[in-house]
């Protein structure tokens, strides 16, 4: 059924170990907005349109889906989005925290590519640690895996990339990270 398929897809997207970037152009409504929220970074064109419309269809919005929304926007904004079921512009999405950036439509691809490049040239172990530790930080304190966080930080400090980063900084050059 639809719910099982989307739940599985969302679980898989959340489990992607590398940073994910949502490139948003055109309509980003319902499930498309959920997919975008599951990404680590959201970059939208200034012409993008957003919405969550179950109220227009007589549907209830699942707790997990409301939780995803309220993890990204305030409860106050979530109520407006859900109660009105209206479509809203990229400026509102930015103001409410649904997206990281809004750029001119003609700059969207260059901006997304620049973000991807900026992430790719950084130390892979640092990026991995950041992604996992941010996820842990958003959990309730009792549910956090602090041992995992410490192990990730220790792995960064013990890595060849850490040594390369220090050398590159001292030599005023770009580091060449290898993920080791």
PDB file of C-alpha atoms in Angstrom, residues 3-91:
ATOM      1  CA  UNK A   3       1.799   4.220   3.251  1.00  0.00           C
ATOM      2  CA  UNK A   4       4.158   1.236   3.397  1.00  0.00           C
ATOM      3  CA  UNK A   5       5.931   2.277   0.216  1.00  0.00           C
ATOM      4  CA  UNK A   6       6.393   5.888   1.311  1.00  0.00           C
ATOM      5  CA  UNK A   7       7.465   4.862   4.822  1.00  0.00           C
ATOM      6  CA  UNK A   8      10.134   2.597   3.312  1.00  0.00           C
ATOM      7  CA  UNK A   9      11.316   5.287   0.895  1.00  0.00           C
ATOM      8  CA  UNK A  10      11.519   7.876   3.666  1.00  0.00           C
ATOM      9  CA  UNK A  11      13.430   5.451   5.908  1.00  0.00           C
ATOM     10  CA  UNK A  12      15.921   4.785   3.126  1.00  0.00           C
ATOM     11  CA  UNK A  13      16.362   8.491   2.396  1.00  0.00           C
ATOM     12  CA  UNK A  14      16.976   9.246   6.078  1.00  0.00           C
ATOM     13  CA  UNK A  15      19.605   6.475   6.155  1.00  0.00           C
ATOM     14  CA  UNK A  16      21.701   7.841   3.268  1.00  0.00           C
ATOM     15  CA  UNK A  17      25.143   8.241   4.872  1.00  0.00           C
ATOM     16  CA  UNK A  18      26.218  11.131   2.642  1.00  0.00           C
ATOM     17  CA  UNK A  19      24.749  14.642   2.816  1.00  0.00           C
ATOM     18  CA  UNK A  20      21.659  15.093   0.688  1.00  0.00           C
ATOM     19  CA  UNK A  21      20.543  18.294  -1.013  1.00  0.00           C
ATOM     20  CA  UNK A  22      16.991  18.982  -2.154  1.00  0.00           C
ATOM     21  CA  UNK A  23      16.945  21.094  -5.323  1.00  0.00           C
ATOM     22  CA  UNK A  24      13.480  22.632  -5.332  1.00  0.00           C
ATOM     23  CA  UNK A  25      11.951  24.179  -8.432  1.00  0.00           C
ATOM     24  CA  UNK A  26       8.305  24.424  -9.379  1.00  0.00           C
ATOM     25  CA  UNK A  27       5.772  22.779  -7.083  1.00  0.00           C
ATOM     26  CA  UNK A  28       6.908  21.169  -3.810  1.00  0.00           C
ATOM     27  CA  UNK A  29       3.648  19.955  -2.344  1.00  0.00           C
ATOM     28  CA  UNK A  30       2.638  17.047  -0.098  1.00  0.00           C
ATOM     29  CA  UNK A  31       4.969  14.074  -0.495  1.00  0.00           C
ATOM     30  CA  UNK A  32       7.430  16.165  -2.479  1.00  0.00           C
ATOM     31  CA  UNK A  33       7.734  18.550   0.448  1.00  0.00           C
ATOM     32  CA  UNK A  34       8.227  15.605   2.789  1.00  0.00           C
ATOM     33  CA  UNK A  35      11.055  14.269   0.610  1.00  0.00           C
ATOM     34  CA  UNK A  36      12.653  17.725   0.569  1.00  0.00           C
ATOM     35  CA  UNK A  37      12.414  17.954   4.374  1.00  0.00           C
ATOM     36  CA  UNK A  38      14.157  14.593   4.718  1.00  0.00           C
ATOM     37  CA  UNK A  39      17.194  15.957   2.890  1.00  0.00           C
ATOM     38  CA  UNK A  40      19.965  17.610   4.868  1.00  0.00           C
ATOM     39  CA  UNK A  41      19.902  20.872   2.916  1.00  0.00           C
ATOM     40  CA  UNK A  42      17.085  22.439   0.926  1.00  0.00           C
ATOM     41  CA  UNK A  43      17.744  25.012  -1.792  1.00  0.00           C
ATOM     42  CA  UNK A  44      14.731  26.461  -3.588  1.00  0.00           C
ATOM     43  CA  UNK A  45      14.230  28.741  -6.532  1.00  0.00           C
ATOM     44  CA  UNK A  46      12.438  31.982  -5.796  1.00  0.00           C
ATOM     45  CA  UNK A  47       9.606  30.774  -8.015  1.00  0.00           C
ATOM     46  CA  UNK A  48       9.014  27.501  -6.106  1.00  0.00           C
ATOM     47  CA  UNK A  49       5.600  26.914  -4.569  1.00  0.00           C
ATOM     48  CA  UNK A  50       5.055  24.862  -1.422  1.00  0.00           C
ATOM     49  CA  UNK A  51       2.084  23.306   0.324  1.00  0.00           C
ATOM     50  CA  UNK A  52       0.689  20.538   2.489  1.00  0.00           C
ATOM     51  CA  UNK A  53      -2.888  19.911   1.423  1.00  0.00           C
ATOM     52  CA  UNK A  54      -4.542  16.944   3.209  1.00  0.00           C
ATOM     53  CA  UNK A  55      -7.216  19.254   4.634  1.00  0.00           C
ATOM     54  CA  UNK A  56      -8.370  19.984   1.063  1.00  0.00           C
ATOM     55  CA  UNK A  57      -8.760  16.242   0.486  1.00  0.00           C
ATOM     56  CA  UNK A  58     -10.428  15.291   3.752  1.00  0.00           C
ATOM     57  CA  UNK A  59      -7.348  13.371   4.892  1.00  0.00           C
ATOM     58  CA  UNK A  60      -5.665  13.226   8.264  1.00  0.00           C
ATOM     59  CA  UNK A  61      -1.948  13.899   8.343  1.00  0.00           C
ATOM     60  CA  UNK A  62      -0.007  11.099  10.075  1.00  0.00           C
ATOM     61  CA  UNK A  63       1.807  11.834  13.336  1.00  0.00           C
ATOM     62  CA  UNK A  64       5.179  10.995  11.740  1.00  0.00           C
ATOM     63  CA  UNK A  65       4.489  13.471   8.949  1.00  0.00           C
ATOM     64  CA  UNK A  66       3.414  16.192  11.396  1.00  0.00           C
ATOM     65  CA  UNK A  67       6.535  15.469  13.450  1.00  0.00           C
ATOM     66  CA  UNK A  68       8.685  15.881  10.346  1.00  0.00           C
ATOM     67  CA  UNK A  69       6.987  19.207   9.650  1.00  0.00           C
ATOM     68  CA  UNK A  70       7.320  20.463  13.237  1.00  0.00           C
ATOM     69  CA  UNK A  71      10.974  19.394  13.286  1.00  0.00           C
ATOM     70  CA  UNK A  72      11.466  21.921  10.505  1.00  0.00           C
ATOM     71  CA  UNK A  73       9.040  24.701  11.408  1.00  0.00           C
ATOM     72  CA  UNK A  74       7.411  25.935  14.587  1.00  0.00           C
ATOM     73  CA  UNK A  75       4.117  24.468  15.770  1.00  0.00           C
ATOM     74  CA  UNK A  76       2.573  27.850  14.959  1.00  0.00           C
ATOM     75  CA  UNK A  77       3.753  27.685  11.325  1.00  0.00           C
ATOM     76  CA  UNK A  78       2.772  24.002  11.061  1.00  0.00           C
ATOM     77  CA  UNK A  79      -0.760  24.869  12.142  1.00  0.00           C
ATOM     78  CA  UNK A  80      -1.006  27.588   9.512  1.00  0.00           C
ATOM     79  CA  UNK A  81       0.338  25.253   6.826  1.00  0.00           C
ATOM     80  CA  UNK A  82      -1.963  22.368   7.791  1.00  0.00           C
ATOM     81  CA  UNK A  83      -5.117  24.319   8.692  1.00  0.00           C
ATOM     82  CA  UNK A  84      -5.167  26.515   5.589  1.00  0.00           C
ATOM     83  CA  UNK A  85      -3.809  23.881   3.152  1.00  0.00           C
ATOM     84  CA  UNK A  86      -2.835  26.828   1.001  1.00  0.00           C
ATOM     85  CA  UNK A  87       0.064  26.972  -1.375  1.00  0.00           C
ATOM     86  CA  UNK A  88       2.754  29.398  -0.288  1.00  0.00           C
ATOM     87  CA  UNK A  89       5.815  31.000  -1.869  1.00  0.00           C
ATOM     88  CA  UNK A  90       9.491  30.248  -1.331  1.00  0.00           C
ATOM     89  CA  UNK A  91       9.845  33.334   0.865  1.00  0.00           C
TER      90      UNK A  91
END
